[in-house]
Amino acid sequence: MPPKRRNAGTTQNKEIKASTESSSPDKKETPELSVKKHKDKDAEFVTLCKSLHVTDLVCDHAWSLWKTVQESLDDVNVSQERLWAACVFVTATGMDVSCFTVTQILKAVSLNVKQFVDLVRKLDVNLDTISTKVNSALTRLEKKYDVSLALYQRFEKTCKKIFALVSDGKERETMRSCWTMFLLAKGRALQMEDDLVISFQLLICTLELFIKRCPPDLLQPLYQSAVSKVQSPATRTSRRNQSAAKSRPPEPEMDVQLLETLCKENDCNIDEVKNVYQTSFSGFLDSLDLSRSPGFPQLPDLDQQYEEHYLKSRDFDGRLFFDSDETLLPPKIEITQVERTPKKNLLEEDNALIPPQTPVRVAMTSIQQLRGDLTSSGDHPSTNLATYFKNCTVDPTQDVLKRLETLGQTFSQRFGEAVGPRCVPLGNQRFTLGVKLYYKVMEAMLKSEEKRLSVQNFSKLLNDSTFHTSLLACALEVVMATYGKSNFKSGAYNHGGGDDQAESDLCFPWILDVLNLSAFDFYKVIESFIKADPTLNKDIVKHLETSENLIMERIAWRTGSPLFELLRQNEGGAAEQVETPASFSQPLQHNHTAADLYLSPVRAGLHILPPDSPAKPGSQAASQPPTQPAPQATSQTPRPPRSNSLSLFYKKLYRLAYCRLKMLCSYLLSNHPELEPIIWTLFQHTLQHEYELMRDRHLDQLMMSAMYAICKVKTVDLRFKTIVTAYKNMSNTSQETFKHVLISDGHYDSIIVFYNQVFMQKLKTNILQYASTRPPTLSPIPQIPRSPYKFPNSPLRVPGSNNVYISPMKSPRMSPGIMTPRSRMLVSIGESFGQSNRFQKINQMVNSSDRSFKRTLDMGSNPKPLKKLRFDVDGQDEADGSKSGGDSTLIQRLAEMSSTRSRMQEQKMKEDAESRKE
């Protein structure tokens, strides 16, 4: 029997009853738990397992897990029953056994989603308790919850504008039916239920269906008028009369004007919502036989069908949002992703200037901005771009069009496979946006090259298939990032085998796999792309910059990457191609464009110094004019031309590597500052001479190994578990980096096993040299530059002040509140300024000594080593790195923070001076 009316109490009973029948597809094991087999376990633990309908095997493994982590969780202020539930969840998920839903286990221990996810992650005391599969499940659960919460909050707000309050509460029943139908539509139409944009567009379609079938007295005036102009009883009668004549109309009968009203009120693009309606939503209505039915869908029927979907997915019950159920309550203190700085000094009138920056509003605003920037761009070459094509020795026009046609089909097909089979047309729409951006940026690049080189024939570049594919991939990544606003899947970069789920969503580097493009080739276009399109917002620029870092950290080092072929071109490998260590201390300045990088190696005749002999001020090789070859070079065979792309790649790689190392050293080795340059020398040597160690591995794995090696030979008490504890708390890191390291031939293990069996064996001789009286020459320290990507619309600091910034209005369609959600006070020149006391507030800000340095990672005191680390056994890591903090440590850290702030201010003053010179 379907539920007649839902509430928090009856929901739990029905779910647990139904789960015994519907949520145990694995029939190989007996679903019933035998209490007699578990007399050795705590009776309350067995009772919990029985209430969740787990198997005997899951019960045994969960109890073993509990006994393993029990001692390490003594200081966790959580009840034993809740910790048991976390152990059961980890075990059942890891074994992929369908026993219970998320809601059932949440209700069993009275926790909400966020609390439960945090609790499960606390079980990872040994750093191998939570497997990759379990960690992925937690990430998906958390992301789906965040998206569902944002959608429900927007649904509630929108419904208040749509439905009128009536005495019998009929509008609440209508809203419940609408929300349930949306959940069912999302579950059936989308394979990626955490896609915020398409899910919200489906919600708009569901609202349209309910509004046009709703009695007028239940609607607010705006929607009464919107429906009455299009819909009428005659139209519905006509539809019923036509139903016998037509088996299925070619398009669903949508109320276009009503849909336009909904889209306008919610900042949605009407064409995209129409597309969702005509494909995904209409197919869903057909499956329910509702496309021609004039009445409301019956709530019991919707409940029954959603119940089946929910039990099958083993997920949380989204209907409980409507009941404000405790399992789906949001955290009490929640800072949105967009607005992190508290506005302590804002008055009530200031608050009115800044609309709530909800996830839905942010997503819609970003899409609106991208579409606005591409309004004047077409999906075919412009006149100017066509002229560039015709000026080529070989006209690339036909190749470009054929390539786009082929890749467009591939992209849309893969998009449909990832999101949902009916979403292929949505993939076509996004691909078209990407093509517009592709043509726009290509034309800007060619204009810049024409100005730089004074030529108009770019035949070699424009006939390079890799260049075009990379440029298109970058344009599509901008589109996907704008729509997705998704976090990077760190796990996809930190291990090289066996987890296809890492590539199953649309996060970077999904686009590389779709277009069959190597990460190294993609990296070549990123910087030129950003410089060619000044309309890119800061978030997208940061996204592309992060993508570039991910390529350098991990993705470019995958087996099959052209990077290894470049490094192997000469016998010396990296020693023959990359930048000399002597250039590390120079700023990262270059004039290379995408054309230089895709057409390199070029500029034959250039010579570089062997990295084994760093340049010295008095050396002949360093001081001779370029026209005079070095004496040593006369007897050597000519070296191949230098690769601009490889040279720039290593420049950026070294600076990224040193920046990460410096951050880790600042928290672990503040008492031994002399070790940082030694660790860096070993780290840099490994990247340049032993680059094969990077194959299918992560940059940070070599960094942590180098730090541990130097501390060992210098007899500094630092254990590996202390290193990984600090690393785990750094930004943009994943635990998989130190838990899942390639050892050999597809075999993975922990970072300590990698160090002992691979890193130490390869570099033992080099490492021991640092313990001798004549250690190797230290590598110069790279200068850490600011981002090479300029933000033309970023706020500029007012000279002489550290807390006053000005920025130009980017677009008249963007309200000041949306533009600056973080500002403490907003002043828009040319608009009404308001009360005079706001001038006083400006004076107070200018004269204030308040400064904000919250953008750097502050881990406080030295990280506390984990109580157990399973890979620290058999004397492999005997040093105990834990030391008492004490007042002296705190004073020293405060002094270090003060020194760091002073250096930051001095560096910023230098940068400002340099920018004024430019």
mmCIF file of N, CA and C in Angstrom, residues 598-677:
data_model
loop_
_atom_site.group_PDB
_atom_site.id
_atom_site.type_symbol
_atom_site.label_atom_id
_atom_site.label_comp_id
_atom_site.label_asym_id
_atom_site.label_seq_id
_atom_site.Cartn_x
_atom_site.Cartn_y
_atom_site.Cartn_z
ATOM 1 N N TYR A 598 52.965 25.264 -29.446
ATOM 2 C CA TYR A 598 52.506 24.171 -30.303
ATOM 3 C C TYR A 598 53.452 23.915 -31.468
ATOM 4 N N LEU A 599 54.237 24.924 -31.839
ATOM 5 C CA LEU A 599 55.148 24.754 -32.963
ATOM 6 C C LEU A 599 56.572 24.482 -32.512
ATOM 7 N N SER A 600 56.810 24.421 -31.189
ATOM 8 C CA SER A 600 58.155 24.129 -30.702
ATOM 9 C C SER A 600 58.411 22.638 -30.825
ATOM 10 N N PRO A 601 59.677 22.185 -30.867
ATOM 11 C CA PRO A 601 60.898 22.973 -30.645
ATOM 12 C C PRO A 601 61.251 23.859 -31.828
ATOM 13 N N VAL A 602 61.694 25.061 -31.465
ATOM 14 C CA VAL A 602 62.109 26.035 -32.473
ATOM 15 C C VAL A 602 63.385 26.705 -32.007
ATOM 16 N N ARG A 603 63.786 27.722 -32.748
ATOM 17 C CA ARG A 603 64.945 28.530 -32.384
ATOM 18 C C ARG A 603 66.194 27.674 -32.245
ATOM 19 N N ALA A 604 66.536 26.994 -33.289
ATOM 20 C CA ALA A 604 67.742 26.179 -33.261
ATOM 21 C C ALA A 604 68.963 27.038 -33.014
ATOM 22 N N GLY A 605 69.942 26.467 -32.328
ATOM 23 C CA GLY A 605 71.186 27.187 -32.076
ATOM 24 C C GLY A 605 71.295 27.698 -30.661
ATOM 25 N N LEU A 606 70.155 27.705 -29.912
ATOM 26 C CA LEU A 606 70.223 28.129 -28.526
ATOM 27 C C LEU A 606 70.925 27.058 -27.704
ATOM 28 N N HIS A 607 71.751 27.480 -26.782
ATOM 29 C CA HIS A 607 72.456 26.531 -25.918
ATOM 30 C C HIS A 607 72.054 26.786 -24.479
ATOM 31 N N ILE A 608 71.970 25.733 -23.742
ATOM 32 C CA ILE A 608 71.683 25.868 -22.315
ATOM 33 C C ILE A 608 72.763 25.158 -21.522
ATOM 34 N N LEU A 609 72.878 25.581 -20.277
ATOM 35 C CA LEU A 609 73.912 25.011 -19.423
ATOM 36 C C LEU A 609 73.485 23.651 -18.910
ATOM 37 N N PRO A 610 74.404 22.724 -18.802
ATOM 38 C CA PRO A 610 74.056 21.445 -18.168
ATOM 39 C C PRO A 610 73.669 21.696 -16.719
ATOM 40 N N PRO A 611 72.562 21.162 -16.253
ATOM 41 C CA PRO A 611 72.136 21.411 -14.876
ATOM 42 C C PRO A 611 73.113 20.893 -13.836
ATOM 43 N N ASP A 612 74.011 19.989 -14.240
ATOM 44 C CA ASP A 612 74.964 19.467 -13.258
ATOM 45 C C ASP A 612 75.961 20.528 -12.819
ATOM 46 N N SER A 613 76.133 21.584 -13.636
ATOM 47 C CA SER A 613 77.092 22.631 -13.285
ATOM 48 C C SER A 613 76.393 23.979 -13.294
ATOM 49 N N PRO A 614 75.770 24.366 -12.174
ATOM 50 C CA PRO A 614 75.049 25.635 -12.122
ATOM 51 C C PRO A 614 75.941 26.808 -12.499
ATOM 52 N N ALA A 615 75.309 27.792 -13.147
ATOM 53 C CA ALA A 615 76.064 28.951 -13.600
ATOM 54 C C ALA A 615 76.578 29.758 -12.414
ATOM 55 N N LYS A 616 77.772 30.275 -12.571
ATOM 56 C CA LYS A 616 78.349 31.133 -11.546
ATOM 57 C C LYS A 616 78.646 32.485 -12.180
ATOM 58 N N PRO A 617 78.657 33.534 -11.362
ATOM 59 C CA PRO A 617 78.870 34.870 -11.932
ATOM 60 C C PRO A 617 80.122 34.982 -12.770
ATOM 61 N N GLY A 618 81.181 34.270 -12.400
ATOM 62 C CA GLY A 618 82.428 34.416 -13.148
ATOM 63 C C GLY A 618 82.634 33.382 -14.219
ATOM 64 N N SER A 619 81.666 32.477 -14.389
ATOM 65 C CA SER A 619 81.867 31.412 -15.357
ATOM 66 C C SER A 619 81.781 31.942 -16.769
ATOM 67 N N GLN A 620 82.584 31.341 -17.649
ATOM 68 C CA GLN A 620 82.643 31.798 -19.030
ATOM 69 C C GLN A 620 81.317 31.547 -19.736
ATOM 70 N N ALA A 621 80.686 30.398 -19.451
ATOM 71 C CA ALA A 621 79.441 30.072 -20.134
ATOM 72 C C ALA A 621 78.342 31.042 -19.768
ATOM 73 N N ALA A 622 78.384 31.551 -18.543
ATOM 74 C CA ALA A 622 77.311 32.446 -18.120
ATOM 75 C C ALA A 622 77.536 33.867 -18.590
ATOM 76 N N SER A 623 78.787 34.260 -18.846
ATOM 77 C CA SER A 623 79.068 35.658 -19.160
ATOM 78 C C SER A 623 79.290 35.922 -20.632
ATOM 79 N N GLN A 624 79.514 34.879 -21.447
ATOM 80 C CA GLN A 624 79.790 35.117 -22.850
ATOM 81 C C GLN A 624 78.559 35.626 -23.583
ATOM 82 N N PRO A 625 78.757 36.457 -24.590
ATOM 83 C CA PRO A 625 77.636 36.874 -25.421
ATOM 84 C C PRO A 625 77.080 35.664 -26.153
ATOM 85 N N PRO A 626 75.801 35.727 -26.558
ATOM 86 C CA PRO A 626 75.182 34.587 -27.237
ATOM 87 C C PRO A 626 75.885 34.200 -28.531
ATOM 88 N N THR A 627 76.585 35.156 -29.157
ATOM 89 C CA THR A 627 77.225 34.846 -30.434
ATOM 90 C C THR A 627 78.483 34.031 -30.263
ATOM 91 N N GLN A 628 79.029 33.995 -29.023
ATOM 92 C CA GLN A 628 80.255 33.244 -28.775
ATOM 93 C C GLN A 628 79.923 31.927 -28.114
ATOM 94 N N PRO A 629 80.171 30.807 -28.792
ATOM 95 C CA PRO A 629 79.888 29.527 -28.148
ATOM 96 C C PRO A 629 80.859 29.263 -27.014
ATOM 97 N N ALA A 630 80.409 28.540 -26.045
ATOM 98 C CA ALA A 630 81.270 28.170 -24.922
ATOM 99 C C ALA A 630 82.346 27.222 -25.405
ATOM 100 N N PRO A 631 83.567 27.327 -24.853
ATOM 101 C CA PRO A 631 84.672 26.479 -25.317
ATOM 102 C C PRO A 631 84.350 24.996 -25.213
ATOM 103 N N GLN A 632 83.615 24.579 -24.107
ATOM 104 C CA GLN A 632 83.354 23.168 -23.945
ATOM 105 C C GLN A 632 82.433 22.633 -25.027
ATOM 106 N N ALA A 633 81.631 23.511 -25.605
ATOM 107 C CA ALA A 633 80.608 23.043 -26.535
ATOM 108 C C ALA A 633 81.170 22.698 -27.899
ATOM 109 N N THR A 634 82.408 23.124 -28.194
ATOM 110 C CA THR A 634 82.949 22.923 -29.532
ATOM 111 C C THR A 634 83.179 21.453 -29.838
ATOM 112 N N SER A 635 83.494 20.653 -28.824
ATOM 113 C CA SER A 635 83.786 19.243 -29.057
ATOM 114 C C SER A 635 82.564 18.349 -28.893
ATOM 115 N N GLN A 636 81.416 18.948 -28.530
ATOM 116 C CA GLN A 636 80.228 18.150 -28.303
ATOM 117 C C GLN A 636 79.371 18.119 -29.559
ATOM 118 N N THR A 637 78.592 17.056 -29.677
ATOM 119 C CA THR A 637 77.657 16.988 -30.795
ATOM 120 C C THR A 637 76.550 18.014 -30.596
ATOM 121 N N PRO A 638 76.047 18.587 -31.671
ATOM 122 C CA PRO A 638 74.990 19.608 -31.536
ATOM 123 C C PRO A 638 73.760 19.041 -30.840
ATOM 124 N N ARG A 639 73.225 19.840 -29.943
ATOM 125 C CA ARG A 639 72.027 19.413 -29.239
ATOM 126 C C ARG A 639 70.785 19.761 -30.069
ATOM 127 N N PRO A 640 69.722 19.020 -29.887
ATOM 128 C CA PRO A 640 68.499 19.333 -30.625
ATOM 129 C C PRO A 640 67.951 20.676 -30.176
ATOM 130 N N PRO A 641 67.132 21.311 -31.014
ATOM 131 C CA PRO A 641 66.562 22.599 -30.629
ATOM 132 C C PRO A 641 65.754 22.471 -29.351
ATOM 133 N N ARG A 642 65.747 23.524 -28.622
ATOM 134 C CA ARG A 642 65.110 23.518 -27.316
ATOM 135 C C ARG A 642 63.590 23.599 -27.460
ATOM 136 N N SER A 643 62.883 22.829 -26.653
ATOM 137 C CA SER A 643 61.427 22.821 -26.682
ATOM 138 C C SER A 643 60.891 23.910 -25.771
ATOM 139 N N ASN A 644 60.213 24.905 -26.373
ATOM 140 C CA ASN A 644 59.620 25.968 -25.565
ATOM 141 C C ASN A 644 58.571 25.418 -24.601
ATOM 142 N N SER A 645 57.783 24.473 -25.078
ATOM 143 C CA SER A 645 56.706 23.940 -24.243
ATOM 144 C C SER A 645 57.264 23.200 -23.036
ATOM 145 N N LEU A 646 58.330 22.411 -23.227
ATOM 146 C CA LEU A 646 58.927 21.679 -22.114
ATOM 147 C C LEU A 646 59.631 22.633 -21.155
ATOM 148 N N SER A 647 60.316 23.608 -21.706
ATOM 149 C CA SER A 647 61.019 24.587 -20.870
ATOM 150 C C SER A 647 60.042 25.327 -19.971
ATOM 151 N N LEU A 648 58.937 25.817 -20.539
ATOM 152 C CA LEU A 648 57.965 26.553 -19.741
ATOM 153 C C LEU A 648 57.267 25.631 -18.743
ATOM 154 N N PHE A 649 57.012 24.397 -19.156
ATOM 155 C CA PHE A 649 56.375 23.431 -18.253
ATOM 156 C C PHE A 649 57.220 23.231 -17.008
ATOM 157 N N TYR A 650 58.531 23.043 -17.192
ATOM 158 C CA TYR A 650 59.391 22.816 -16.036
ATOM 159 C C TYR A 650 59.567 24.082 -15.202
ATOM 160 N N LYS A 651 59.570 25.237 -15.843
ATOM 161 C CA LYS A 651 59.616 26.479 -15.073
ATOM 162 C C LYS A 651 58.452 26.537 -14.085
ATOM 163 N N LYS A 652 57.263 26.275 -14.608
ATOM 164 C CA LYS A 652 56.079 26.337 -13.758
ATOM 165 C C LYS A 652 56.059 25.186 -12.749
ATOM 166 N N LEU A 653 56.516 24.024 -13.175
ATOM 167 C CA LEU A 653 56.547 22.869 -12.287
ATOM 168 C C LEU A 653 57.437 23.134 -11.077
ATOM 169 N N TYR A 654 58.638 23.676 -11.310
ATOM 170 C CA TYR A 654 59.560 23.950 -10.204
ATOM 171 C C TYR A 654 58.958 24.947 -9.219
ATOM 172 N N ARG A 655 58.331 25.960 -9.735
ATOM 173 C CA ARG A 655 57.775 26.971 -8.841
ATOM 174 C C ARG A 655 56.576 26.435 -8.063
ATOM 175 N N LEU A 656 55.767 25.617 -8.706
ATOM 176 C CA LEU A 656 54.670 24.984 -7.991
ATOM 177 C C LEU A 656 55.212 24.035 -6.919
ATOM 178 N N ALA A 657 56.214 23.243 -7.282
ATOM 179 C CA ALA A 657 56.784 22.272 -6.342
ATOM 180 C C ALA A 657 57.389 22.974 -5.125
ATOM 181 N N TYR A 658 58.140 24.040 -5.379
ATOM 182 C CA TYR A 658 58.765 24.731 -4.250
ATOM 183 C C TYR A 658 57.720 25.414 -3.366
ATOM 184 N N CYS A 659 56.690 25.958 -3.975
ATOM 185 C CA CYS A 659 55.632 26.612 -3.197
ATOM 186 C C CYS A 659 54.971 25.613 -2.253
ATOM 187 N N ARG A 660 54.698 24.403 -2.740
ATOM 188 C CA ARG A 660 54.081 23.382 -1.896
ATOM 189 C C ARG A 660 55.036 22.946 -0.785
ATOM 190 N N LEU A 661 56.310 22.764 -1.146
ATOM 191 C CA LEU A 661 57.298 22.348 -0.159
ATOM 192 C C LEU A 661 57.471 23.410 0.915
ATOM 193 N N LYS A 662 57.521 24.650 0.523
ATOM 194 C CA LYS A 662 57.711 25.738 1.480
ATOM 195 C C LYS A 662 56.567 25.783 2.485
ATOM 196 N N MET A 663 55.357 25.549 1.992
ATOM 197 C CA MET A 663 54.202 25.555 2.893
ATOM 198 C C MET A 663 54.288 24.413 3.900
ATOM 199 N N LEU A 664 54.638 23.228 3.425
ATOM 200 C CA LEU A 664 54.730 22.084 4.322
ATOM 201 C C LEU A 664 55.861 22.263 5.332
ATOM 202 N N CYS A 665 56.984 22.803 4.888
ATOM 203 C CA CYS A 665 58.115 23.037 5.801
ATOM 204 C C CYS A 665 57.765 24.050 6.874
ATOM 205 N N SER A 666 56.956 25.044 6.520
ATOM 206 C CA SER A 666 56.635 26.098 7.485
ATOM 207 C C SER A 666 55.857 25.553 8.679
ATOM 208 N N TYR A 667 55.173 24.431 8.506
ATOM 209 C CA TYR A 667 54.390 23.870 9.598
ATOM 210 C C TYR A 667 55.081 22.710 10.298
ATOM 211 N N LEU A 668 56.061 22.133 9.647
ATOM 212 C CA LEU A 668 56.719 20.963 10.237
ATOM 213 C C LEU A 668 58.157 21.231 10.664
ATOM 214 N N LEU A 669 58.836 22.119 9.974
ATOM 215 C CA LEU A 669 60.268 22.310 10.224
ATOM 216 C C LEU A 669 60.596 23.767 10.545
ATOM 217 N N SER A 670 59.705 24.432 11.245
ATOM 218 C CA SER A 670 59.973 25.829 11.584
ATOM 219 C C SER A 670 61.187 25.963 12.503
ATOM 220 N N ASN A 671 61.502 24.897 13.246
ATOM 221 C CA ASN A 671 62.675 24.925 14.109
ATOM 222 C C ASN A 671 63.957 24.544 13.383
ATOM 223 N N HIS A 672 63.820 24.130 12.127
ATOM 224 C CA HIS A 672 64.988 23.733 11.328
ATOM 225 C C HIS A 672 64.918 24.393 9.943
ATOM 226 N N PRO A 673 64.980 25.714 9.876
ATOM 227 C CA PRO A 673 64.857 26.393 8.576
ATOM 228 C C PRO A 673 65.992 26.039 7.615
ATOM 229 N N GLU A 674 67.112 25.551 8.145
ATOM 230 C CA GLU A 674 68.243 25.214 7.280
ATOM 231 C C GLU A 674 67.969 23.980 6.419
ATOM 232 N N LEU A 675 66.932 23.217 6.775
ATOM 233 C CA LEU A 675 66.645 22.000 6.013
ATOM 234 C C LEU A 675 65.855 22.265 4.734
ATOM 235 N N GLU A 676 65.138 23.363 4.676
ATOM 236 C CA GLU A 676 64.291 23.619 3.506
ATOM 237 C C GLU A 676 65.080 23.642 2.201
ATOM 238 N N PRO A 677 66.191 24.398 2.086
ATOM 239 C CA PRO A 677 66.934 24.383 0.822
ATOM 240 C C PRO A 677 67.558 23.019 0.511
#
